[in-house]
Amino acid sequence: MSERNGALVHIERVNKTFRRGAEEIHILSQLNLEVPQGEFLALMGPSGSGKTTLLNLIGGLDRPTSGSVRIGGDSIDQMSNRRLAAWRARHIGLVFQFYNLLPVLTAERNVELPLLLTGLSSSQRRRHVEAALSVVGLTHRAKHYPRTLSGGEQQRTGIARAIVTDPTLLLCDEPTGDLDRKSGDEILALLQALNREHGKTIIMVTHDPHASARATRTVYLDKGRLSSEKPE
Amino acid sequence: MINWLMQIVTLTRFSLGTVPQRKGAATAAAVGIGGVVAVLVGVLSIAEGFRAAMATTGDDDLVIVLRSGADSEMTSGLSREETRLIADAPGVARTADGPLASSELFVIINLLKRSTGTDANVPLRGVTNGAAVRGDIEIVEGRAFEPGRNEVMVGVGAARAFAGLEVGGRIRVAQVDWEVVGVFKGGGGAAESEIWTDAAVLQPAFQRGDSFQSVTARLTSPSAFATFKDALTTNPRLQVKVFKQSEYLAEQSSMLTGFIQSIGVFIAAMMALGAVFGALNTMFSAVAARAREMATLRALGFGSSPIIISVLLESVILAVAGGGAGALASYLAFDGFQAATINWQSFSQVAFAFSVTPPLLVFAILWAVAIGIVGGLFPAIRAARMPVATALREV
């Protein structure tokens, strides 16, 4: 899944523009980014700088106005919506700030959701779910509904759901943004372990320097452009 | 394909699982649809009951002969000679007593309706051999009238609907008192709304001389109809037209049945319009409330078509639940309800029971499904079209 030069994520001259009435708002301008396989990249920047937009482009949840987005050699900006949905199911694990668990399903059924898009049998799916819940240390809470779980446990469930299909790339949007410091640290430690021990490539959007310190590299987004230096 | 179905099952389960959180709006939509179905079933059960009352007696080997040019017995006229030619025609079944044919008079009399105390037109039929020809006439109280006497026997429907028709009672018709001597059943058909007497007594009472209005006959078999009809229509001494009784009765009831059905569908369509808006409102708010969850599922890789189908399924399930309850309520309230109404084509009352039949219930449920589909379609499309990145930001 990696490209010839070793970059898993290859973003080239990407522009993203939104229209608000007659006004055109430039979110990303001529943006270039490469993320090698196995990297844990923190993406920082002020509110409204386009961090989540960039993450959505990488995850195939949004399309660039111009430029190319290649993930592991797949030009995802060229894909139809249908192909893109199938590609996401295979290659992307998503972790959300507010967990985005389905309230009517138990933790294990939430984790099972992405597996429903694969050809696995129910016993195979059950084994994968058990493994994912074991990795995040939540086996004992498998039968619980989200409303009975703490914030940290809900986010662990979200991470288990993101890794259950063994995706190429984990995209985390403010994964600790809704958690207290202790729970946040546990989640960051978990992400770090997934990167170091399981070799997962992770891109994490965060406001928190404490969180970005866990990453192997941090880039800053400001006024639609990326830099490796924190802006003034 | 299995994955696709699994997606639909999961999404539908998820959608239905959130219904308790929206029970107010969901109940309102289901009750609205239930009301539409209840009214639809109620109104159409009138038409169904009326049609059944008119058609039940229509055996395939029973025929009725009228003067050509007549639309009904009311406007028909036949001489005794003509009725004899008809009774002797080939194809008419015979017994030891002669041909199974009854020359009949049909007049309208006024009686009071029990329910309203107002005048109503009631058919009084003079028969020569009516019970034997029809075969399903059964005396349930008293006895049959005796030929040559001013006696009548009344159908159970007529006895129930009109005053003075108890056994032993008397009705005054054409300045003569007639004694009610019996009550009969007629297989649930039109005869049960009629009063019967001897044609020979009825003729002088209504100054009909020696004329009749129709001949009802039983054929040797349904296949003898063509022979019978050809023999009558090619006979230069006769100017008549021949119907199978089932077709004649269906035609006689068509105007009222059609009218009631049109009214029923019209009322239900108007109500359905309101129910569609109720369902639309419910499903739009359901989709809005679940926008982020649906976007999450799409972000995970779930397709648009399973989302559309799951929203539609939820809408249809709500509609069927409401429609089923409405149909059941209508069945309990209306099925078997006794009524009488005027048949404009004979200007006489027909007693009948509202009839909620299985096909009517199926039709009503299909109506509910249609409301559910129309009410769920636009919210479903909206749910599937909402940009994932935008919907994920919904809180």
XYZ file of C-alpha atoms in Angstrom:
627
model
C 0.000 0.000 0.000
C 3.010 2.386 0.221
C 4.205 4.420 -2.734
C 7.561 4.090 -4.400
C 9.185 6.793 -2.244
C 7.777 5.248 0.954
C 5.066 7.912 1.496
C 1.696 6.440 2.327
C -0.099 9.759 2.045
C 0.817 11.959 -0.874
C -0.956 15.325 -1.165
C 0.037 17.610 -3.985
C -0.999 21.234 -4.653
C -4.347 20.787 -3.017
C -6.765 23.708 -2.880
C -10.044 23.650 -1.010
C -12.514 26.460 -1.402
C -15.967 26.958 0.104
C -18.584 29.367 -1.118
C -20.561 31.390 1.383
C -23.053 33.370 -0.710
C -21.037 35.372 -3.194
C -17.886 35.078 -1.087
C -15.262 32.445 -1.834
C -13.364 31.193 1.196
C -9.989 29.555 0.648
C -9.412 26.920 3.304
C -6.376 25.171 1.848
C -4.008 26.771 -0.686
C -1.533 24.838 -2.818
C -0.989 22.443 0.065
C 1.591 19.659 -0.141
C 2.031 16.883 2.420
C 3.679 13.500 2.547
C 3.206 11.050 5.382
C 5.458 7.983 5.395
C 4.097 4.623 6.397
C 4.402 3.998 10.134
C 4.427 7.695 11.075
C 2.361 9.209 13.900
C 1.716 12.715 12.624
C 0.135 15.457 14.716
C -1.664 18.158 12.781
C -2.008 21.399 14.762
C -3.285 24.863 14.086
C -5.789 27.450 15.272
C -9.533 26.950 14.985
C -10.756 27.354 11.423
C -7.322 26.743 9.956
C -8.572 23.760 7.953
C -7.174 20.856 10.011
C -10.375 18.826 9.925
C -10.910 19.696 6.260
C -7.461 18.314 5.467
C -8.177 15.186 7.521
C -11.494 14.742 5.645
C -9.670 15.014 2.301
C -7.178 12.348 3.361
C -10.012 10.111 4.567
C -12.049 10.532 1.383
C -14.886 12.213 3.271
C -14.523 15.350 1.183
C -12.985 16.231 -2.178
C -10.392 18.876 -3.019
C -11.354 21.797 -5.254
C -8.122 21.073 -7.134
C -4.920 19.116 -6.667
C -4.392 15.424 -6.026
C -4.789 13.185 -2.994
C -3.125 9.784 -3.285
C -3.212 7.292 -0.485
C -1.023 4.251 -0.972
C -1.068 4.812 -4.715
C -4.857 5.235 -4.959
C -5.921 8.604 -6.396
C -8.945 8.991 -4.214
C -9.943 12.393 -5.642
C -10.772 10.570 -8.893
C -13.003 7.902 -7.336
C -16.789 7.761 -7.586
C -18.705 8.125 -4.317
C -19.502 4.429 -4.343
C -15.885 3.358 -4.852
C -14.745 5.896 -2.303
C -17.102 4.467 0.331
C -15.757 0.971 -0.321
C -12.167 2.275 -0.248
C -12.788 3.998 3.102
C -14.206 0.813 4.557
C -11.030 -1.056 3.571
C -8.276 1.418 4.265
C -9.363 4.070 6.770
C -10.032 3.921 10.495
C -11.737 7.001 11.871
C -11.646 8.242 15.463
C -13.926 11.172 16.287
C -13.783 13.801 19.020
C -17.294 12.929 20.223
C -16.837 9.172 19.634
C -19.859 8.966 17.276
C -21.040 5.639 18.648
C -24.538 4.448 17.813
C -26.472 4.739 21.073
C -28.790 1.789 20.363
C -25.938 -0.680 19.884
C -23.688 -2.207 22.547
C -19.945 -1.534 22.502
C -19.222 -4.811 20.699
C -21.954 -4.196 18.106
C -20.558 -0.703 17.507
C -17.110 -2.208 16.983
C -18.593 -4.799 14.619
C -20.133 -2.167 12.305
C -17.195 -1.796 9.851
C -16.918 -5.587 9.634
C -20.446 -5.759 8.225
C -18.967 -4.257 5.072
C -16.554 -7.172 4.701
C -17.268 -10.738 3.665
C -16.497 -12.161 7.095
C -18.755 -14.705 8.737
C -20.372 -13.850 12.054
C -17.901 -16.045 13.977
C -14.976 -14.371 12.192
C -16.455 -10.995 12.966
C -16.841 -11.967 16.617
C -13.155 -12.960 16.812
C -12.072 -9.653 15.242
C -14.279 -7.686 17.643
C -12.845 -9.543 20.652
C -9.305 -8.863 19.452
C -9.968 -5.145 18.914
C -11.672 -4.759 22.296
C -8.770 -6.611 23.886
C -6.242 -4.221 22.296
C -8.066 -1.218 23.803
C -8.591 -3.028 27.133
C -12.362 -3.027 27.031
C -13.305 -6.702 26.805
C -15.179 -6.543 30.115
C -17.415 -3.712 28.835
C -18.326 -5.362 25.515
C -22.007 -5.794 26.318
C -22.500 -2.263 27.608
C -24.349 0.476 25.781
C -22.496 3.748 25.132
C -24.602 5.680 27.673
C -23.291 3.416 30.446
C -19.631 3.939 29.475
C -17.354 6.760 30.619
C -15.970 9.203 28.051
C -12.642 7.397 28.010
C -14.339 4.030 27.556
C -16.461 5.399 24.741
C -13.354 6.688 22.987
C -11.655 3.313 23.467
C -14.706 1.739 21.829
C -14.341 4.262 19.004
C -10.680 3.299 18.595
C -11.557 -0.411 18.644
C -14.095 0.281 15.869
C -11.394 2.160 13.926
C -8.820 -0.665 14.118
C -11.113 -3.690 13.865
C -10.662 -3.988 10.083
C -6.898 -3.488 10.396
C -6.959 -0.345 8.207
C -3.988 1.164 6.420
C -4.392 4.550 8.044
C -5.886 5.821 11.310
C -7.340 9.321 11.195
C -8.088 10.873 14.582
C -9.950 14.168 14.854
C -9.277 15.680 18.308
C -9.457 12.239 19.953
C -8.851 13.689 23.427
C -10.793 16.915 22.923
C -13.777 15.746 24.968
C -11.833 13.946 27.710
C -10.261 14.884 31.026
C -6.463 14.824 31.281
C -6.206 11.307 32.734
C -8.536 9.706 30.183
C -6.876 11.742 27.445
C -3.452 10.445 28.454
C -4.723 6.864 28.355
C -6.103 7.372 24.841
C -2.845 8.966 23.671
C -0.871 6.088 25.179
C -3.125 3.686 23.330
C -2.611 5.501 20.025
C 1.125 5.562 20.646
C 1.106 1.811 21.288
C -0.876 1.212 18.096
C 1.772 3.189 16.211
C 4.829 1.655 17.861
C 3.739 -1.902 18.497
C 1.274 -2.485 15.645
C 2.930 -0.217 13.074
C -0.198 1.808 12.437
C 0.180 5.035 10.469
C -1.740 7.712 12.379
C -2.679 11.273 11.530
C -4.112 13.126 14.514
C -5.685 16.569 14.520
C -5.237 18.257 17.887
C -5.157 21.630 19.615
C -3.260 20.197 22.541
C 0.579 20.414 22.614
C 0.517 17.696 25.262
C -1.142 15.399 22.745
C 1.105 16.365 19.843
C 4.131 15.545 22.019
C 3.164 11.871 21.684
C 3.440 12.044 17.884
C 6.587 11.326 15.924
C 6.165 14.516 13.914
C 4.051 17.642 14.202
C 3.027 19.970 11.374
C 1.181 23.255 11.713
C -1.580 24.526 9.486
C -2.240 28.241 9.306
C -3.981 30.352 6.674
C -4.319 27.291 4.458
C -0.633 26.434 4.412
C 1.465 23.835 6.233
C 4.751 24.362 8.025
C 6.893 22.353 10.378
C 7.353 25.432 12.549
C 4.710 26.639 14.980
C 3.359 29.950 13.595
C 3.795 33.161 15.621
C -25.269 -8.650 -1.889
C -25.186 -10.209 1.588
C -23.133 -7.262 2.812
C -25.618 -4.895 1.266
C -28.501 -6.663 3.014
C -26.541 -6.687 6.280
C -26.098 -2.933 5.910
C -29.841 -2.506 5.469
C -30.624 -4.727 8.460
C -28.140 -2.878 10.680
C -29.287 0.549 9.592
C -32.972 -0.352 9.945
C -32.345 -1.802 13.391
C -30.533 1.357 14.311
C -33.370 3.521 12.941
C -36.081 1.544 14.726
C -34.024 1.513 17.915
C -34.237 5.295 18.024
C -38.047 5.364 17.639
C -38.639 5.405 21.440
C -36.628 8.624 21.570
C -39.111 10.112 19.077
C -42.223 8.371 20.312
C -44.415 11.485 20.241
C -43.881 12.288 16.572
C -43.785 8.608 15.590
C -47.082 7.918 17.377
C -48.713 10.980 15.797
C -47.685 9.813 12.319
C -48.817 6.229 12.970
C -52.163 7.398 14.402
C -52.684 9.699 11.411
C -52.092 6.853 8.991
C -54.257 4.562 11.147
C -57.101 7.095 10.874
C -56.817 7.184 7.100
C -56.913 3.407 6.902
C -59.838 3.153 9.353
C -61.926 5.593 7.300
C -60.942 3.925 4.036
C -61.877 0.477 5.341
C -65.088 1.806 6.912
C -66.331 3.478 3.741
C -65.295 0.695 1.401
C -66.881 -1.909 3.685
C -70.216 -0.243 2.844
C -69.622 -0.744 -0.881
C -68.332 -4.259 -0.263
C -71.382 -5.186 1.837
C -73.785 -3.658 -0.672
C -72.118 -5.431 -3.576
C -72.202 -8.723 -1.669
C -75.895 -8.286 -0.844
C -76.698 -7.736 -4.491
C -74.456 -10.418 -5.932
C -74.732 -13.361 -3.549
C -77.801 -14.755 -5.216
C -76.246 -14.692 -8.620
C -75.813 -18.390 -9.414
C -74.404 -18.942 -12.886
C -77.384 -21.014 -14.002
C -79.965 -18.459 -12.849
C -81.204 -16.145 -15.566
C -83.567 -13.192 -15.694
C -85.553 -12.138 -18.745
C -86.866 -8.570 -19.272
C -88.641 -6.811 -22.109
C -86.077 -5.522 -24.573
C -85.379 -1.837 -23.968
C -85.939 -2.159 -20.220
C -83.039 -1.325 -17.911
C -84.540 -2.999 -14.864
C -87.606 -4.900 -13.712
C -89.189 -1.515 -12.875
C -89.473 -0.588 -16.555
C -90.114 -4.031 -17.966
C -93.404 -5.664 -18.922
C -94.270 -9.163 -20.177
C -97.620 -10.771 -20.990
C -98.591 -14.194 -19.617
C -98.168 -15.616 -23.121
C -94.633 -14.285 -23.284
C -93.741 -15.676 -19.839
C -95.062 -19.086 -20.938
C -92.895 -19.036 -24.069
C -89.886 -18.144 -21.917
C -90.575 -20.931 -19.414
C -90.873 -23.466 -22.234
C -87.655 -22.404 -23.977
C -84.830 -24.940 -24.382
C -82.275 -24.966 -21.569
C -84.736 -24.311 -18.723
C -84.471 -26.925 -15.975
C -87.600 -28.938 -15.240
C -89.051 -30.821 -12.309
C -92.099 -33.047 -12.060
C -94.136 -29.869 -11.429
C -92.979 -28.241 -14.639
C -90.263 -25.801 -15.714
C -88.167 -24.045 -13.028
C -89.299 -20.572 -14.032
C -91.045 -17.888 -12.027
C -93.045 -15.073 -13.623
C -92.710 -12.101 -11.371
C -94.109 -8.658 -10.599
C -91.968 -6.058 -8.925
C -93.587 -3.070 -7.191
C -92.343 -0.540 -4.690
C -94.251 0.120 -1.482
C -93.729 2.565 1.370
C -92.835 1.377 4.859
C -91.316 3.061 7.894
C -87.627 2.488 8.578
C -87.061 1.219 12.084
C -83.844 3.237 12.480
C -85.184 6.662 11.487
C -88.989 6.312 11.520
C -89.066 7.804 8.019
C -90.678 6.461 4.839
C -88.589 4.224 2.661
C -89.149 2.367 -0.612
C -89.333 -1.388 -0.138
C -89.560 -3.893 -2.991
C -92.632 -6.131 -3.003
C -92.250 -9.065 -5.374
C -95.062 -11.204 -6.677
C -93.802 -14.653 -7.632
C -95.287 -17.731 -9.206
C -92.511 -20.174 -8.412
C -89.843 -17.959 -6.820
C -88.540 -20.176 -4.021
C -88.180 -23.312 -6.152
C -86.335 -21.453 -8.904
C -83.864 -19.745 -6.570
C -83.296 -22.839 -4.434
C -81.767 -21.029 -1.459
C -84.936 -19.618 0.088
C -85.292 -20.891 3.656
C -88.165 -20.042 6.001
C -86.628 -19.115 9.357
C -89.847 -18.049 11.104
C -93.534 -18.712 10.427
C -94.425 -20.185 7.038
C -94.528 -19.403 3.335
C -97.488 -17.390 1.975
C -100.414 -19.377 0.657
C -101.302 -18.792 -3.003
C -104.471 -16.787 -3.548
C -104.403 -15.087 -0.141
C -103.287 -11.605 0.904
C -100.275 -12.928 2.714
C -96.610 -11.977 2.480
C -93.348 -13.439 3.642
C -90.454 -11.088 4.219
C -86.696 -11.333 3.822
C -84.643 -11.206 7.039
C -82.996 -7.961 5.967
C -86.339 -6.296 5.312
C -87.772 -7.657 8.596
C -84.854 -6.144 10.476
C -84.935 -2.773 8.720
C -88.634 -1.938 8.417
C -91.460 -1.575 10.927
C -94.491 -3.870 10.893
C -92.789 -6.835 9.286
C -92.905 -9.153 12.304
C -94.688 -12.471 11.803
C -98.348 -11.865 12.618
C -98.058 -8.186 11.715
C -100.040 -6.464 8.981
C -99.066 -3.995 6.305
C -101.489 -1.930 4.265
C -100.689 -1.921 0.580
C -103.000 -0.771 -2.228
C -105.923 -0.267 0.200
C -105.636 -3.884 1.294
C -104.259 -5.342 4.520
C -101.633 -8.055 4.018
C -100.640 -10.395 6.783
C -96.983 -11.180 7.427
C -96.869 -14.970 7.771
C -93.160 -15.777 7.556
C -89.571 -14.573 7.436
C -87.082 -16.088 5.008
C -83.380 -16.133 4.326
C -82.109 -15.954 0.772
C -78.422 -16.818 0.996
C -77.504 -13.298 2.055
C -78.565 -11.911 -1.324
C -80.907 -9.254 -2.655
C -84.037 -11.298 -1.968
C -83.510 -10.821 1.752
C -84.343 -7.125 1.315
C -87.657 -7.939 -0.381
C -91.219 -8.833 0.550
C -92.719 -11.731 -1.399
C -96.300 -12.641 -2.179
C -98.313 -14.565 -4.747
C -98.114 -12.844 -8.121
C -101.753 -13.747 -8.827
C -102.836 -11.718 -5.759
C -100.527 -8.814 -6.469
C -101.686 -8.353 -10.086
C -105.273 -7.190 -9.285
C -104.128 -5.200 -6.233
C -101.955 -3.051 -8.506
C -104.237 -3.219 -11.559
C -101.672 -5.099 -13.586
C -104.184 -7.231 -15.446
C -102.459 -10.434 -16.486
C -99.010 -8.971 -17.016
C -95.690 -9.561 -15.335
C -92.373 -7.732 -15.368
C -89.751 -10.445 -15.458
C -89.132 -14.148 -15.591
C -86.464 -15.700 -13.407
C -85.502 -19.197 -14.484
C -82.969 -21.859 -13.586
C -81.144 -23.481 -16.497
C -80.112 -27.089 -16.745
C -76.493 -25.869 -16.488
C -74.548 -22.632 -16.935
C -73.525 -23.808 -20.408
C -77.182 -23.860 -21.496
C -77.256 -20.064 -21.351
C -76.311 -19.532 -25.002
C -78.973 -21.964 -26.235
C -81.588 -20.367 -24.000
C -80.661 -16.847 -25.014
C -80.559 -17.684 -28.732
C -83.945 -19.371 -28.554
C -85.543 -16.274 -26.979
C -83.830 -13.584 -28.996
C -84.531 -15.319 -32.321
C -88.174 -16.025 -31.502
C -90.244 -13.486 -33.511
C -93.011 -13.613 -30.892
C -90.704 -12.279 -28.202
C -88.998 -8.909 -27.733
C -86.844 -9.666 -24.727
C -83.332 -9.481 -23.376
C -81.686 -12.153 -21.308
C -79.143 -11.783 -18.489
C -77.357 -14.146 -16.194
C -78.717 -13.096 -12.822
C -75.219 -12.478 -11.447
C -74.503 -10.012 -14.267
C -77.891 -8.360 -13.900
C -77.449 -7.828 -10.152
C -73.889 -6.608 -10.562
C -75.095 -4.117 -13.149
C -78.023 -3.104 -10.918
C -75.634 -2.359 -8.044
C -72.845 -0.855 -10.121
C -73.899 2.775 -9.796
C -74.163 2.816 -6.012
C -71.149 0.573 -5.481
C -69.086 2.752 -7.807
C -70.291 5.912 -6.090
C -69.458 4.631 -2.602
C -66.063 3.389 -3.764
C -65.284 6.748 -5.389
C -66.333 8.633 -2.264
C -64.309 6.253 -0.086
C -61.165 6.591 -2.144
C -61.625 10.367 -2.434
C -62.014 10.831 1.327
C -59.115 8.487 2.008
C -56.968 10.305 -0.573
C -57.643 13.650 1.119
C -56.847 12.199 4.515
C -53.811 10.420 3.106
C -52.466 13.751 1.916
C -52.540 14.964 5.507
C -51.027 11.715 6.750
C -48.225 11.968 4.184
C -47.288 15.361 5.603
C -47.373 13.847 9.093
C -45.101 11.032 7.986
C -42.831 13.493 6.141
C -42.540 15.601 9.275
C -41.756 12.584 11.423
C -39.185 11.179 9.051
C -37.528 14.542 8.377
C -37.123 15.083 12.119
C -35.928 11.491 12.504
C -33.324 12.021 9.797
C -32.293 15.375 11.278
C -31.951 13.833 14.745
C -29.753 11.061 13.376
C -27.789 13.121 10.851
C -24.490 12.660 12.692
C -24.989 8.929 13.262
C -25.908 8.412 9.605
C -22.894 10.441 8.536
C -20.740 8.292 10.820
C -22.034 5.148 9.141
C -21.375 6.607 5.723
C -17.899 7.659 6.878
C -17.293 4.039 7.916
C -18.181 2.977 4.373
C -21.930 2.279 4.466
C -23.546 3.058 1.106
C -26.263 5.551 0.253
C -28.779 3.014 -1.009
C -28.913 1.045 2.274
C -29.477 4.353 4.073
C -32.359 5.276 1.733
C -33.897 1.831 2.107
C -33.530 1.807 5.890
C -35.266 5.193 6.230
C -38.017 4.012 3.878
C -38.365 0.766 5.822
C -38.725 2.637 9.082
C -41.382 4.851 7.537
C -43.206 1.859 6.064
C -43.013 -0.086 9.343
C -44.507 2.880 11.210
C -47.183 3.204 8.525
C -48.038 -0.496 8.584
C -48.214 -0.489 12.391
C -50.583 2.504 12.290
C -52.488 1.164 9.291
C -52.834 -2.280 10.875
C -54.246 -0.754 14.049
C -56.625 1.390 11.969
C -57.761 -1.612 9.925
C -58.322 -3.664 13.087
C -60.313 -0.838 14.697
C -62.377 -0.507 11.539
C -62.981 -4.262 11.401
C -64.139 -4.323 15.019
C -66.356 -1.265 14.543
C -67.889 -1.917 11.133
C -67.792 -5.567 10.106
C -71.333 -6.962 10.179
C -72.910 -3.585 10.950
C -76.480 -3.749 9.625
C -77.777 -1.008 7.364
C -80.189 -0.344 4.535
C -79.860 2.048 1.679
C -81.694 2.895 -1.499
C -80.531 1.342 -4.725
C -81.060 4.134 -7.235
C -81.358 1.707 -10.111
C -84.398 -0.040 -8.584
C -85.558 2.886 -6.376
C -85.890 0.447 -3.521
C -84.143 -0.244 -0.250
C -81.480 -2.897 -0.004
C -80.681 -4.215 3.455
C -77.056 -5.220 3.833
C -74.244 -5.639 6.342
C -70.945 -3.700 6.185
C -68.353 -6.197 5.106
C -64.645 -5.847 5.976
C -63.199 -8.517 3.703
C -59.589 -9.791 3.634
C -58.954 -8.214 0.185
C -60.222 -4.895 1.587
C -57.814 -5.176 4.536
C -54.950 -5.957 2.154
C -55.908 -2.957 0.025
C -55.976 -0.736 3.126
C -52.569 -1.941 4.295
C -51.159 -1.327 0.810
C -52.590 2.174 1.080
C -50.704 2.604 4.373
C -47.520 1.284 2.742
C -47.922 3.846 -0.050
C -48.289 6.645 2.518
C -45.196 5.331 4.313
C -43.160 5.245 1.100
C -44.202 8.741 -0.008
C -43.673 10.090 3.529
C -40.243 8.480 3.855
C -38.846 8.985 0.372
C -37.765 12.622 0.535
C -36.272 12.366 4.040
C -34.453 9.210 2.891
C -32.986 10.970 -0.137
C -32.006 13.885 2.052
C -30.263 11.559 4.505
C -28.321 9.902 1.715
C -27.366 13.128 -0.042
C -26.199 15.120 2.963
C -22.419 15.660 2.601
C -20.654 13.360 5.086
C -18.148 15.988 6.211
C -20.945 18.512 6.864
C -23.175 16.036 8.699
C -20.298 14.851 10.910
C -20.097 18.347 12.365
C -23.782 18.222 13.437
C -24.084 18.048 17.200
